[in-house]
mmCIF file of N, CA and C in Angstrom:
data_model
loop_
_atom_site.group_PDB
_atom_site.id
_atom_site.type_symbol
_atom_site.label_atom_id
_atom_site.label_comp_id
_atom_site.label_asym_id
_atom_site.label_seq_id
_atom_site.Cartn_x
_atom_site.Cartn_y
_atom_site.Cartn_z
ATOM 1 N N UNK A 1 0.964 -1.565 -0.569
ATOM 2 C CA UNK A 1 -0.065 -0.380 0.030
ATOM 3 C C UNK A 1 0.865 1.018 0.227
ATOM 4 N N UNK A 2 0.088 2.682 -0.978
ATOM 5 C CA UNK A 2 0.973 3.222 -1.137
ATOM 6 C C UNK A 2 0.958 4.095 0.203
ATOM 7 N N UNK A 3 1.459 5.588 0.710
ATOM 8 C CA UNK A 3 1.890 6.503 1.802
ATOM 9 C C UNK A 3 2.993 7.021 1.790
ATOM 10 N N UNK A 4 1.403 8.456 2.267
ATOM 11 C CA UNK A 4 2.432 9.190 2.442
ATOM 12 C C UNK A 4 3.464 9.673 3.578
ATOM 13 N N UNK A 5 4.223 9.853 3.934
ATOM 14 C CA UNK A 5 5.110 9.883 5.169
ATOM 15 C C UNK A 5 5.240 11.703 5.056
ATOM 16 N N UNK A 6 5.335 11.469 6.375
ATOM 17 C CA UNK A 6 5.084 13.405 7.241
ATOM 18 C C UNK A 6 6.133 13.699 8.536
ATOM 19 N N UNK A 7 7.442 14.432 7.896
ATOM 20 C CA UNK A 7 8.367 14.272 10.333
ATOM 21 C C UNK A 7 8.388 15.899 10.126
ATOM 22 N N UNK A 8 8.944 15.982 11.267
ATOM 23 C CA UNK A 8 8.406 17.637 12.648
ATOM 24 C C UNK A 8 8.563 17.000 13.040
ATOM 25 N N UNK A 9 10.204 18.105 13.427
ATOM 26 C CA UNK A 9 11.661 17.571 14.411
ATOM 27 C C UNK A 9 12.084 18.875 15.200
ATOM 28 N N UNK A 10 11.638 18.442 16.247
ATOM 29 C CA UNK A 10 11.415 19.323 17.865
ATOM 30 C C UNK A 10 13.066 19.888 17.654
ATOM 31 N N UNK A 11 13.212 20.773 18.467
ATOM 32 C CA UNK A 11 14.711 21.205 19.383
ATOM 33 C C UNK A 11 13.907 21.423 20.792
ATOM 34 N N UNK A 12 14.165 21.396 21.524
ATOM 35 C CA UNK A 12 13.104 22.183 23.421
ATOM 36 C C UNK A 12 14.848 22.953 23.318
ATOM 37 N N UNK A 13 13.977 24.760 23.565
ATOM 38 C CA UNK A 13 15.326 26.543 24.193
ATOM 39 C C UNK A 13 15.369 25.651 25.082
ATOM 40 N N UNK A 14 15.548 24.568 25.579
ATOM 41 C CA UNK A 14 16.056 24.633 27.151
ATOM 42 C C UNK A 14 14.121 25.436 28.414
ATOM 43 N N UNK A 15 14.200 25.305 28.017
ATOM 44 C CA UNK A 15 12.397 26.183 28.765
ATOM 45 C C UNK A 15 10.840 26.024 28.387
ATOM 46 N N UNK A 16 10.920 26.878 27.238
ATOM 47 C CA UNK A 16 8.497 25.956 27.627
ATOM 48 C C UNK A 16 8.625 25.878 26.273
ATOM 49 N N UNK A 17 8.911 25.985 25.390
ATOM 50 C CA UNK A 17 9.148 26.170 23.010
ATOM 51 C C UNK A 17 10.320 24.964 23.029
ATOM 52 N N UNK A 18 9.927 24.879 22.240
ATOM 53 C CA UNK A 18 10.853 24.650 20.602
ATOM 54 C C UNK A 18 10.922 24.922 19.273
ATOM 55 N N UNK A 19 11.767 24.696 18.999
ATOM 56 C CA UNK A 19 12.196 25.108 17.348
ATOM 57 C C UNK A 19 11.796 23.887 16.329
ATOM 58 N N UNK A 20 10.768 23.242 16.234
ATOM 59 C CA UNK A 20 10.456 23.103 15.185
ATOM 60 C C UNK A 20 11.095 23.127 13.163
ATOM 61 N N UNK A 21 11.444 21.740 12.711
ATOM 62 C CA UNK A 21 12.054 22.560 11.673
ATOM 63 C C UNK A 21 10.805 20.966 10.673
ATOM 64 N N UNK A 22 9.583 21.541 9.970
ATOM 65 C CA UNK A 22 9.402 20.999 8.759
ATOM 66 C C UNK A 22 9.812 21.217 7.253
ATOM 67 N N UNK A 23 10.289 20.561 6.864
ATOM 68 C CA UNK A 23 11.025 20.271 5.564
ATOM 69 C C UNK A 23 11.650 21.346 4.994
ATOM 70 N N UNK A 24 11.236 22.633 4.393
ATOM 71 C CA UNK A 24 12.674 23.857 4.386
ATOM 72 C C UNK A 24 12.337 24.485 5.901
ATOM 73 N N UNK A 25 11.177 23.900 6.302
ATOM 74 C CA UNK A 25 10.760 25.801 7.497
ATOM 75 C C UNK A 25 10.733 25.304 8.484
ATOM 76 N N UNK A 26 10.919 26.521 9.382
ATOM 77 C CA UNK A 26 11.357 26.411 10.831
ATOM 78 C C UNK A 26 11.045 28.106 11.349
ATOM 79 N N UNK A 27 9.694 27.114 12.469
ATOM 80 C CA UNK A 27 8.839 27.726 12.710
ATOM 81 C C UNK A 27 9.342 27.939 14.903
ATOM 82 N N UNK A 28 8.588 28.384 15.609
ATOM 83 C CA UNK A 28 8.881 28.755 17.331
ATOM 84 C C UNK A 28 6.991 27.400 17.541
ATOM 85 N N UNK A 29 7.191 27.362 18.833
ATOM 86 C CA UNK A 29 6.682 27.165 18.996
ATOM 87 C C UNK A 29 7.351 27.322 21.029
ATOM 88 N N UNK A 30 6.078 27.906 21.492
ATOM 89 C CA UNK A 30 5.615 28.463 23.022
ATOM 90 C C UNK A 30 4.753 28.595 23.373
ATOM 91 N N UNK A 31 4.184 28.649 25.065
ATOM 92 C CA UNK A 31 3.401 28.766 25.443
ATOM 93 C C UNK A 31 3.186 30.453 25.982
ATOM 94 N N UNK A 32 3.760 31.250 26.554
ATOM 95 C CA UNK A 32 3.599 32.220 26.203
ATOM 96 C C UNK A 32 3.724 32.670 28.275
ATOM 97 N N UNK A 33 4.413 31.299 28.479
ATOM 98 C CA UNK A 33 3.882 31.039 30.220
ATOM 99 C C UNK A 33 4.970 31.805 31.221
ATOM 100 N N UNK A 34 6.597 31.535 29.971
ATOM 101 C CA UNK A 34 7.225 32.632 30.745
ATOM 102 C C UNK A 34 7.316 34.263 30.343
ATOM 103 N N UNK A 35 7.258 34.275 29.794
ATOM 104 C CA UNK A 35 6.736 35.961 28.761
ATOM 105 C C UNK A 35 7.406 36.287 28.216
ATOM 106 N N UNK A 36 8.101 35.246 27.008
ATOM 107 C CA UNK A 36 9.101 35.343 26.471
ATOM 108 C C UNK A 36 8.023 35.226 24.912
ATOM 109 N N UNK A 37 6.572 34.864 24.819
ATOM 110 C CA UNK A 37 6.090 34.240 23.728
ATOM 111 C C UNK A 37 6.916 34.715 21.970
ATOM 112 N N UNK A 38 7.755 33.368 21.871
ATOM 113 C CA UNK A 38 7.986 33.270 20.620
ATOM 114 C C UNK A 38 7.913 32.765 19.775
ATOM 115 N N UNK A 39 6.592 32.319 19.966
ATOM 116 C CA UNK A 39 5.396 31.884 18.949
ATOM 117 C C UNK A 39 4.296 31.502 19.092
ATOM 118 N N UNK A 40 3.469 30.773 18.741
ATOM 119 C CA UNK A 40 1.929 30.585 18.948
ATOM 120 C C UNK A 40 2.172 29.026 19.752
ATOM 121 N N UNK A 41 1.526 28.878 20.233
ATOM 122 C CA UNK A 41 1.485 27.698 21.372
ATOM 123 C C UNK A 41 0.886 26.257 20.158
ATOM 124 N N UNK A 42 1.640 25.085 20.951
ATOM 125 C CA UNK A 42 0.525 23.769 20.251
ATOM 126 C C UNK A 42 -1.282 23.532 19.810
ATOM 127 N N UNK A 43 -1.533 24.907 20.715
ATOM 128 C CA UNK A 43 -2.550 24.706 20.382
ATOM 129 C C UNK A 43 -3.326 24.728 20.146
ATOM 130 N N UNK A 44 -3.113 25.938 19.424
ATOM 131 C CA UNK A 44 -3.045 27.013 18.286
ATOM 132 C C UNK A 44 -1.730 26.501 16.843
ATOM 133 N N UNK A 45 -1.289 25.768 16.902
ATOM 134 C CA UNK A 45 -1.084 24.825 15.943
ATOM 135 C C UNK A 45 -1.620 24.363 15.287
ATOM 136 N N UNK A 46 -2.342 23.709 16.397
ATOM 137 C CA UNK A 46 -3.581 22.130 15.944
ATOM 138 C C UNK A 46 -4.526 23.332 15.443
ATOM 139 N N UNK A 47 -4.922 24.259 15.948
ATOM 140 C CA UNK A 47 -6.741 25.006 15.445
ATOM 141 C C UNK A 47 -6.638 25.242 13.727
ATOM 142 N N UNK A 48 -4.814 25.418 13.750
ATOM 143 C CA UNK A 48 -4.214 26.196 12.285
ATOM 144 C C UNK A 48 -4.053 25.339 11.341
ATOM 145 N N UNK A 49 -3.922 23.628 11.453
ATOM 146 C CA UNK A 49 -3.589 23.113 11.343
ATOM 147 C C UNK A 49 -5.259 22.304 10.909
ATOM 148 N N UNK A 50 -6.309 22.171 12.154
ATOM 149 C CA UNK A 50 -7.635 22.208 11.111
ATOM 150 C C UNK A 50 -7.795 23.499 10.670
ATOM 151 N N UNK A 51 -7.972 23.836 10.030
ATOM 152 C CA UNK A 51 -8.477 25.525 9.784
ATOM 153 C C UNK A 51 -7.289 25.599 7.893
ATOM 154 N N UNK A 52 -6.513 24.654 8.235
ATOM 155 C CA UNK A 52 -5.270 24.291 6.864
ATOM 156 C C UNK A 52 -6.452 23.952 5.753
ATOM 157 N N UNK A 53 -6.590 22.348 6.557
ATOM 158 C CA UNK A 53 -7.080 20.786 6.023
ATOM 159 C C UNK A 53 -8.391 21.607 5.490
ATOM 160 N N UNK A 54 -9.236 22.815 6.261
ATOM 161 C CA UNK A 54 -10.056 22.744 5.408
ATOM 162 C C UNK A 54 -10.385 23.561 4.313
ATOM 163 N N UNK A 55 -9.321 24.801 4.544
ATOM 164 C CA UNK A 55 -9.285 25.720 3.771
ATOM 165 C C UNK A 55 -8.570 24.820 2.178
ATOM 166 N N UNK A 56 -7.226 23.017 2.521
ATOM 167 C CA UNK A 56 -6.969 22.549 0.787
ATOM 168 C C UNK A 56 -7.790 21.739 0.531
ATOM 169 N N UNK A 57 -9.635 21.756 1.177
ATOM 170 C CA UNK A 57 -10.417 20.924 0.669
ATOM 171 C C UNK A 57 -11.843 21.424 -0.647
ATOM 172 N N UNK A 58 -11.245 22.779 0.706
ATOM 173 C CA UNK A 58 -12.347 24.042 -0.171
ATOM 174 C C UNK A 58 -11.758 24.905 -1.092
ATOM 175 N N UNK A 59 -10.850 25.380 -1.596
ATOM 176 C CA UNK A 59 -9.845 25.344 -1.810
ATOM 177 C C UNK A 59 -10.335 24.042 -3.663
ATOM 178 N N UNK A 60 -10.017 22.703 -3.212
ATOM 179 C CA UNK A 60 -10.009 21.882 -4.779
ATOM 180 C C UNK A 60 -11.629 21.982 -4.945
ATOM 181 N N UNK A 61 -12.308 21.912 -3.851
ATOM 182 C CA UNK A 61 -13.289 22.073 -4.424
ATOM 183 C C UNK A 61 -13.950 23.612 -5.886
ATOM 184 N N UNK A 62 -13.585 24.478 -4.984
ATOM 185 C CA UNK A 62 -14.278 26.221 -6.020
ATOM 186 C C UNK A 62 -12.717 25.447 -6.933
ATOM 187 N N UNK A 63 -12.155 25.333 -7.168
ATOM 188 C CA UNK A 63 -10.728 25.240 -8.524
ATOM 189 C C UNK A 63 -11.064 24.033 -9.160
ATOM 190 N N UNK A 64 -12.348 22.908 -8.809
ATOM 191 C CA UNK A 64 -12.929 21.425 -9.422
ATOM 192 C C UNK A 64 -13.613 22.098 -10.115
ATOM 193 N N UNK A 65 -14.839 22.975 -9.728
ATOM 194 C CA UNK A 65 -16.303 22.914 -9.252
ATOM 195 C C UNK A 65 -15.524 24.518 -10.512
ATOM 196 N N UNK A 66 -14.394 25.229 -10.471
ATOM 197 C CA UNK A 66 -14.534 26.476 -11.778
ATOM 198 C C UNK A 66 -15.364 27.614 -10.379
ATOM 199 N N UNK A 67 -16.058 27.476 -8.952
ATOM 200 C CA UNK A 67 -16.386 28.815 -8.730
ATOM 201 C C UNK A 67 -16.467 29.863 -8.878
ATOM 202 N N UNK A 68 -16.943 30.953 -9.091
ATOM 203 C CA UNK A 68 -16.371 33.137 -9.262
ATOM 204 C C UNK A 68 -16.405 32.986 -7.665
ATOM 205 N N UNK A 69 -15.394 32.702 -6.922
ATOM 206 C CA UNK A 69 -15.582 32.987 -5.637
ATOM 207 C C UNK A 69 -14.220 34.152 -5.635
ATOM 208 N N UNK A 70 -14.641 35.666 -4.775
ATOM 209 C CA UNK A 70 -13.674 36.620 -4.777
ATOM 210 C C UNK A 70 -12.969 36.592 -3.746
ATOM 211 N N UNK A 71 -13.476 35.139 -2.206
ATOM 212 C CA UNK A 71 -12.548 35.730 -0.949
ATOM 213 C C UNK A 71 -13.732 34.147 -0.373
ATOM 214 N N UNK A 72 -12.422 33.984 0.541
ATOM 215 C CA UNK A 72 -12.760 33.436 1.264
ATOM 216 C C UNK A 72 -12.071 32.694 2.597
ATOM 217 N N UNK A 73 -12.682 32.732 4.015
ATOM 218 C CA UNK A 73 -12.178 33.096 5.230
ATOM 219 C C UNK A 73 -12.633 31.441 6.284
ATOM 220 N N UNK A 74 -11.039 31.009 6.485
ATOM 221 C CA UNK A 74 -11.794 30.556 7.503
ATOM 222 C C UNK A 74 -11.953 30.412 8.681
ATOM 223 N N UNK A 75 -12.402 30.396 9.946
ATOM 224 C CA UNK A 75 -12.185 30.595 11.864
ATOM 225 C C UNK A 75 -12.663 29.341 12.278
ATOM 226 N N UNK A 76 -10.449 29.659 12.965
ATOM 227 C CA UNK A 76 -11.204 27.885 14.102
ATOM 228 C C UNK A 76 -10.925 28.782 15.647
ATOM 229 N N UNK A 77 -11.998 27.985 16.035
ATOM 230 C CA UNK A 77 -11.181 28.154 17.781
ATOM 231 C C UNK A 77 -12.199 26.971 18.752
ATOM 232 N N UNK A 78 -11.278 27.590 19.878
ATOM 233 C CA UNK A 78 -10.779 25.467 20.435
ATOM 234 C C UNK A 78 -11.274 27.394 21.867
ATOM 235 N N UNK A 79 -11.753 25.662 23.340
ATOM 236 C CA UNK A 79 -12.095 25.874 24.243
ATOM 237 C C UNK A 79 -11.305 25.086 24.973
ATOM 238 N N UNK A 80 -10.905 25.008 26.707
ATOM 239 C CA UNK A 80 -11.068 23.887 27.588
ATOM 240 C C UNK A 80 -11.272 25.159 28.540
ATOM 241 N N UNK A 81 -10.608 23.574 30.013
ATOM 242 C CA UNK A 81 -11.556 23.607 31.261
ATOM 243 C C UNK A 81 -10.252 24.670 31.236
ATOM 244 N N UNK A 82 -9.429 25.085 32.700
ATOM 245 C CA UNK A 82 -8.027 25.004 33.277
ATOM 246 C C UNK A 82 -7.463 24.324 34.198
ATOM 247 N N UNK A 83 -8.509 23.407 34.593
ATOM 248 C CA UNK A 83 -8.485 22.362 35.447
ATOM 249 C C UNK A 83 -7.709 21.341 34.675
ATOM 250 N N UNK A 84 -8.512 21.044 33.029
ATOM 251 C CA UNK A 84 -8.263 19.927 31.881
ATOM 252 C C UNK A 84 -6.859 19.857 31.328
ATOM 253 N N UNK A 85 -6.414 20.091 30.781
ATOM 254 C CA UNK A 85 -5.173 20.111 30.102
ATOM 255 C C UNK A 85 -6.384 19.201 28.095
ATOM 256 N N UNK A 86 -7.212 20.253 27.685
ATOM 257 C CA UNK A 86 -7.626 18.823 26.444
ATOM 258 C C UNK A 86 -8.847 19.820 25.685
ATOM 259 N N UNK A 87 -9.469 20.123 25.467
ATOM 260 C CA UNK A 87 -10.058 21.585 23.837
ATOM 261 C C UNK A 87 -11.172 20.192 24.549
ATOM 262 N N UNK A 88 -12.091 21.360 24.972
ATOM 263 C CA UNK A 88 -13.948 20.740 25.067
ATOM 264 C C UNK A 88 -14.454 20.221 23.978
ATOM 265 N N UNK A 89 -14.187 21.656 22.708
ATOM 266 C CA UNK A 89 -14.758 21.738 21.781
ATOM 267 C C UNK A 89 -13.762 21.971 20.479
ATOM 268 N N UNK A 90 -13.906 22.059 19.269
ATOM 269 C CA UNK A 90 -13.722 22.968 18.130
ATOM 270 C C UNK A 90 -14.506 23.308 17.053
ATOM 271 N N UNK A 91 -15.268 24.192 17.269
ATOM 272 C CA UNK A 91 -16.496 25.031 16.077
ATOM 273 C C UNK A 91 -15.122 26.005 14.476
ATOM 274 N N UNK A 92 -15.823 25.925 13.658
ATOM 275 C CA UNK A 92 -14.937 26.388 12.645
ATOM 276 C C UNK A 92 -16.277 28.147 12.250
ATOM 277 N N UNK A 93 -15.496 28.018 12.153
ATOM 278 C CA UNK A 93 -16.943 29.249 10.379
ATOM 279 C C UNK A 93 -16.135 29.873 9.733
ATOM 280 N N UNK A 94 -16.612 28.667 8.277
ATOM 281 C CA UNK A 94 -16.221 29.340 6.963
ATOM 282 C C UNK A 94 -17.089 30.271 6.298
ATOM 283 N N UNK A 95 -16.326 31.398 5.987
ATOM 284 C CA UNK A 95 -16.827 32.233 5.210
ATOM 285 C C UNK A 95 -16.657 32.601 3.612
ATOM 286 N N UNK A 96 -17.585 32.364 3.252
ATOM 287 C CA UNK A 96 -17.644 32.592 1.219
ATOM 288 C C UNK A 96 -18.414 33.743 0.801
ATOM 289 N N UNK A 97 -17.406 34.733 -0.204
ATOM 290 C CA UNK A 97 -17.824 35.840 -0.604
ATOM 291 C C UNK A 97 -17.773 35.336 -2.359
ATOM 292 N N UNK A 98 -19.381 34.922 -2.894
ATOM 293 C CA UNK A 98 -19.403 34.549 -4.265
ATOM 294 C C UNK A 98 -20.576 34.773 -4.601
ATOM 295 N N UNK A 99 -21.238 35.333 -5.603
ATOM 296 C CA UNK A 99 -21.711 35.222 -6.207
ATOM 297 C C UNK A 99 -23.002 33.785 -7.119
ATOM 298 N N UNK A 100 -22.076 32.999 -6.859
ATOM 299 C CA UNK A 100 -23.181 31.237 -7.304
ATOM 300 C C UNK A 100 -24.120 31.789 -6.002
ATOM 301 N N UNK A 101 -25.010 30.900 -7.078
ATOM 302 C CA UNK A 101 -26.248 31.212 -6.738
ATOM 303 C C UNK A 101 -25.893 29.526 -5.486
ATOM 304 N N UNK A 102 -27.077 29.319 -4.443
ATOM 305 C CA UNK A 102 -27.211 29.061 -3.081
ATOM 306 C C UNK A 102 -26.379 26.556 -3.666
ATOM 307 N N UNK A 103 -27.208 26.971 -4.665
ATOM 308 C CA UNK A 103 -27.740 25.282 -5.060
ATOM 309 C C UNK A 103 -26.162 24.644 -5.436
ATOM 310 N N UNK A 104 -24.902 25.597 -5.644
ATOM 311 C CA UNK A 104 -23.291 25.364 -6.826
ATOM 312 C C UNK A 104 -23.042 25.059 -5.575
ATOM 313 N N UNK A 105 -23.607 25.633 -4.672
ATOM 314 C CA UNK A 105 -22.319 25.345 -2.852
ATOM 315 C C UNK A 105 -22.339 23.361 -2.457
ATOM 316 N N UNK A 106 -20.771 23.621 -1.735
ATOM 317 C CA UNK A 106 -21.091 22.957 -1.461
ATOM 318 C C UNK A 106 -19.949 22.274 -0.158
ATOM 319 N N UNK A 107 -19.433 21.755 0.978
ATOM 320 C CA UNK A 107 -18.943 21.123 2.083
ATOM 321 C C UNK A 107 -18.182 20.146 2.047
ATOM 322 N N UNK A 108 -16.236 20.206 1.882
ATOM 323 C CA UNK A 108 -15.479 19.310 1.749
ATOM 324 C C UNK A 108 -15.053 18.683 4.014
ATOM 325 N N UNK A 109 -16.097 19.003 3.582
ATOM 326 C CA UNK A 109 -15.257 17.691 5.658
ATOM 327 C C UNK A 109 -15.741 17.207 5.991
ATOM 328 N N UNK A 110 -14.571 15.820 5.511
ATOM 329 C CA UNK A 110 -14.934 14.673 5.700
ATOM 330 C C UNK A 110 -13.428 14.196 6.240
ATOM 331 N N UNK A 111 -12.622 15.426 7.124
ATOM 332 C CA UNK A 111 -11.259 15.042 6.830
ATOM 333 C C UNK A 111 -11.339 14.193 8.184
ATOM 334 N N UNK A 112 -11.334 15.329 9.903
ATOM 335 C CA UNK A 112 -11.668 15.315 11.093
ATOM 336 C C UNK A 112 -12.223 14.822 10.690
ATOM 337 N N UNK A 113 -14.328 15.151 10.918
ATOM 338 C CA UNK A 113 -14.961 14.392 11.000
ATOM 339 C C UNK A 113 -15.688 14.136 12.611
ATOM 340 N N UNK A 114 -14.432 14.087 13.178
ATOM 341 C CA UNK A 114 -14.678 14.272 14.989
ATOM 342 C C UNK A 114 -16.599 15.362 15.699
ATOM 343 N N UNK A 115 -17.369 13.155 16.670
ATOM 344 C CA UNK A 115 -17.568 15.028 17.081
ATOM 345 C C UNK A 115 -17.911 15.895 17.584
ATOM 346 N N UNK A 116 -16.164 16.046 17.778
ATOM 347 C CA UNK A 116 -16.613 17.433 19.040
ATOM 348 C C UNK A 116 -16.005 18.787 18.368
ATOM 349 N N UNK A 117 -15.777 18.929 16.710
ATOM 350 C CA UNK A 117 -15.490 19.352 15.590
ATOM 351 C C UNK A 117 -16.744 20.063 14.741
ATOM 352 N N UNK A 118 -17.121 21.558 15.367
ATOM 353 C CA UNK A 118 -19.039 21.548 15.020
ATOM 354 C C UNK A 118 -18.495 23.269 13.769
ATOM 355 N N UNK A 119 -18.754 23.283 12.765
ATOM 356 C CA UNK A 119 -19.037 24.408 12.104
ATOM 357 C C UNK A 119 -20.676 25.543 11.280
ATOM 358 N N UNK A 120 -20.458 25.724 10.551
ATOM 359 C CA UNK A 120 -20.963 26.727 10.047
ATOM 360 C C UNK A 120 -20.050 27.313 9.123
ATOM 361 N N UNK A 121 -21.223 26.907 7.619
ATOM 362 C CA UNK A 121 -20.483 28.094 7.315
ATOM 363 C C UNK A 121 -21.555 28.950 6.578
ATOM 364 N N UNK A 122 -20.668 30.000 6.284
ATOM 365 C CA UNK A 122 -21.663 31.126 5.366
ATOM 366 C C UNK A 122 -20.909 32.555 4.582
ATOM 367 N N UNK A 123 -22.433 32.023 3.509
ATOM 368 C CA UNK A 123 -21.840 32.666 2.027
ATOM 369 C C UNK A 123 -22.753 33.676 1.683
ATOM 370 N N UNK A 124 -21.073 35.024 1.814
ATOM 371 C CA UNK A 124 -21.451 35.714 1.172
ATOM 372 C C UNK A 124 -21.438 37.021 -0.034
ATOM 373 N N UNK A 125 -22.496 38.220 -0.068
ATOM 374 C CA UNK A 125 -23.289 38.266 -1.832
ATOM 375 C C UNK A 125 -23.059 39.185 -2.240
ATOM 376 N N UNK A 126 -21.710 38.961 -2.537
ATOM 377 C CA UNK A 126 -20.875 40.937 -3.289
ATOM 378 C C UNK A 126 -22.754 41.907 -3.477
#
């Protein structure tokens, strides 16, 4: 069976953060608990990864269907209780600016699909 492999290498910064290297890209991960704030925290990267997955899938759909889309935005949010280091829920909002009729729009969101992830799609017509 063919497969895609992904790799990230992280080097600890000696405190509460790290530097990550993915392919030729390098970025900081931090928690801002010590005031250094040198990069987004791991949870913010997780939310960004979910938003990135949505953007890729919607972008493919927009191109494949040759939709007239003037703008596209994804907002992903998560919350947790202070006592438990786990997200209780993840929500997303997709905003699409298009002149397309409503019946031509579709939803591509089966990659993550966990019951904790909920969202909405807003279509704006200029």
